[in-house]
PDB file of C-alpha atoms in Angstrom:
ATOM      1  CA  MET N  11      -0.002   0.089   0.181  1.00 49.00           C
ATOM      2  CA  ASN N  12       3.065   2.502   0.559  1.00 57.00           C
ATOM      3  CA  ALA N  13       4.397   1.858  -2.913  1.00 60.00           C
ATOM      4  CA  ILE N  14       1.215   3.597  -4.101  1.00 63.00           C
ATOM      5  CA  LEU N  15       1.330   5.975  -1.775  1.00 58.00           C
ATOM      6  CA  ILE N  16       5.013   7.011  -3.197  1.00 62.00           C
ATOM      7  CA  PRO N  17       4.889   8.563  -5.836  1.00 63.00           C
ATOM      8  CA  LEU N  18       1.936  10.624  -4.801  1.00 65.00           C
ATOM      9  CA  ALA N  19       4.315  11.954  -1.836  1.00 73.00           C
ATOM     10  CA  ILE N  20       4.969  16.137  -2.645  1.00 76.00           C
ATOM     11  CA  GLY N  21       7.925  17.535  -0.905  1.00 82.00           C
ATOM     12  CA  PRO N  22       9.494  21.260  -1.049  1.00 83.00           C
ATOM     13  CA  TRP N  23      11.679  20.699  -3.895  1.00 87.00           C
ATOM     14  CA  GLN N  24       8.741  19.359  -5.935  1.00 87.00           C
ATOM     15  CA  ILE N  25       6.412  22.485  -4.769  1.00 83.00           C
ATOM     16  CA  ALA N  26       9.398  25.157  -5.862  1.00 88.00           C
ATOM     17  CA  LEU N  27      10.041  23.460  -9.084  1.00 90.00           C
ATOM     18  CA  ILE N  28       6.481  23.363  -9.420  1.00 87.00           C
ATOM     19  CA  VAL N  29       6.149  26.913  -8.584  1.00 85.00           C
ATOM     20  CA  VAL N  30       9.574  28.095 -11.164  1.00 87.00           C
ATOM     21  CA  ILE N  31       7.427  26.391 -13.958  1.00 89.00           C
ATOM     22  CA  VAL N  32       4.847  28.331 -13.524  1.00 84.00           C
ATOM     23  CA  LEU N  33       6.624  31.252 -13.274  1.00 85.00           C
ATOM     24  CA  LEU N  34       8.258  30.684 -16.972  1.00 86.00           C
ATOM     25  CA  LEU N  35       4.981  29.927 -18.588  1.00 85.00           C
ATOM     26  CA  PHE N  36       3.105  32.274 -17.223  1.00 81.00           C
ATOM     27  CA  GLY N  37       5.530  35.401 -16.281  1.00 82.00           C
ATOM     28  CA  GLY N  38       5.430  37.130 -13.335  1.00 79.00           C
ATOM     29  CA  ARG N  39       2.465  39.855 -14.620  1.00 83.00           C
ATOM     30  CA  LYS N  40       0.186  37.382 -15.116  1.00 83.00           C
ATOM     31  CA  ILE N  41       0.170  35.026 -12.046  1.00 81.00           C
ATOM     32  CA  PRO N  42      -1.744  37.660  -9.497  1.00 86.00           C
ATOM     33  CA  GLU N  43      -4.390  37.626 -12.846  1.00 87.00           C
ATOM     34  CA  LEU N  44      -5.082  34.066 -12.514  1.00 83.00           C
ATOM     35  CA  MET N  45      -4.817  33.921  -8.797  1.00 85.00           C
ATOM     36  CA  ARG N  46      -7.586  36.357  -8.465  1.00 90.00           C
ATOM     37  CA  GLY N  47      -9.591  34.205 -11.236  1.00 90.00           C
ATOM     38  CA  LEU N  48      -8.830  31.122  -9.210  1.00 88.00           C
ATOM     39  CA  GLY N  49      -9.941  32.923  -5.780  1.00 91.00           C
ATOM     40  CA  SER N  50     -13.412  34.170  -7.323  1.00 93.00           C
ATOM     41  CA  GLY N  51     -13.882  30.557  -8.688  1.00 92.00           C
ATOM     42  CA  ILE N  52     -13.400  29.401  -5.077  1.00 92.00           C
ATOM     43  CA  LYS N  53     -15.723  31.544  -3.778  1.00 92.00           C
ATOM     44  CA  GLU N  54     -18.230  30.493  -6.092  1.00 92.00           C
ATOM     45  CA  PHE N  55     -17.998  27.097  -5.284  1.00 91.00           C
ATOM     46  CA  LYS N  56     -18.353  27.369  -2.003  1.00 89.00           C
ATOM     47  CA  GLU N  57     -21.761  29.492  -2.368  1.00 89.00           C
ATOM     48  CA  ALA N  58     -22.929  27.036  -4.552  1.00 86.00           C
ATOM     49  CA  SER N  59     -22.164  24.085  -2.230  1.00 84.00           C
ATOM     50  CA  LYS N  60     -23.997  26.284   0.677  1.00 84.00           C
ATOM     51  CA  GLU N  61     -26.842  26.967  -1.711  1.00 79.00           C
ATOM     52  CA  GLU N  62     -27.226  23.197  -2.017  1.00 74.00           C
ATOM     53  CA  ASP N  63     -26.356  22.426   1.334  1.00 70.00           C
ATOM     54  CA  ALA N  64     -29.784  24.663   2.054  1.00 70.00           C
ATOM     55  CA  ASP N  65     -32.062  23.307  -0.154  1.00 66.00           C
ATOM     56  CA  LYS N  66     -31.600  19.512   1.230  1.00 67.00           C
ATOM     57  CA  ILE N  67     -31.640  20.849   4.760  1.00 66.00           C
ATOM     58  CA  GLU N  68     -35.351  22.622   2.999  1.00 64.00           C
ATOM     59  CA  ASP N  69     -36.579  19.483   1.481  1.00 63.00           C
ATOM     60  CA  LYS N  70     -36.107  17.748   4.394  1.00 63.00           C
ATOM     61  CA  LYS N  71     -38.375  19.285   6.351  1.00 58.00           C
TER      62      LYS N  71
END
């Protein structure tokens, strides 16, 4: 079982490599725009999941 999970472990060097690759691909100017888009997407997802939970509670009543 552990042999399956070992390739999925991400250490600090892998994270640093991913950050460098993202910087090279998108450049420093695009990253804030990408993060804003990611943040708004997560916010919308949370709001939609809260609405879904509220609908389920109302249906049970």
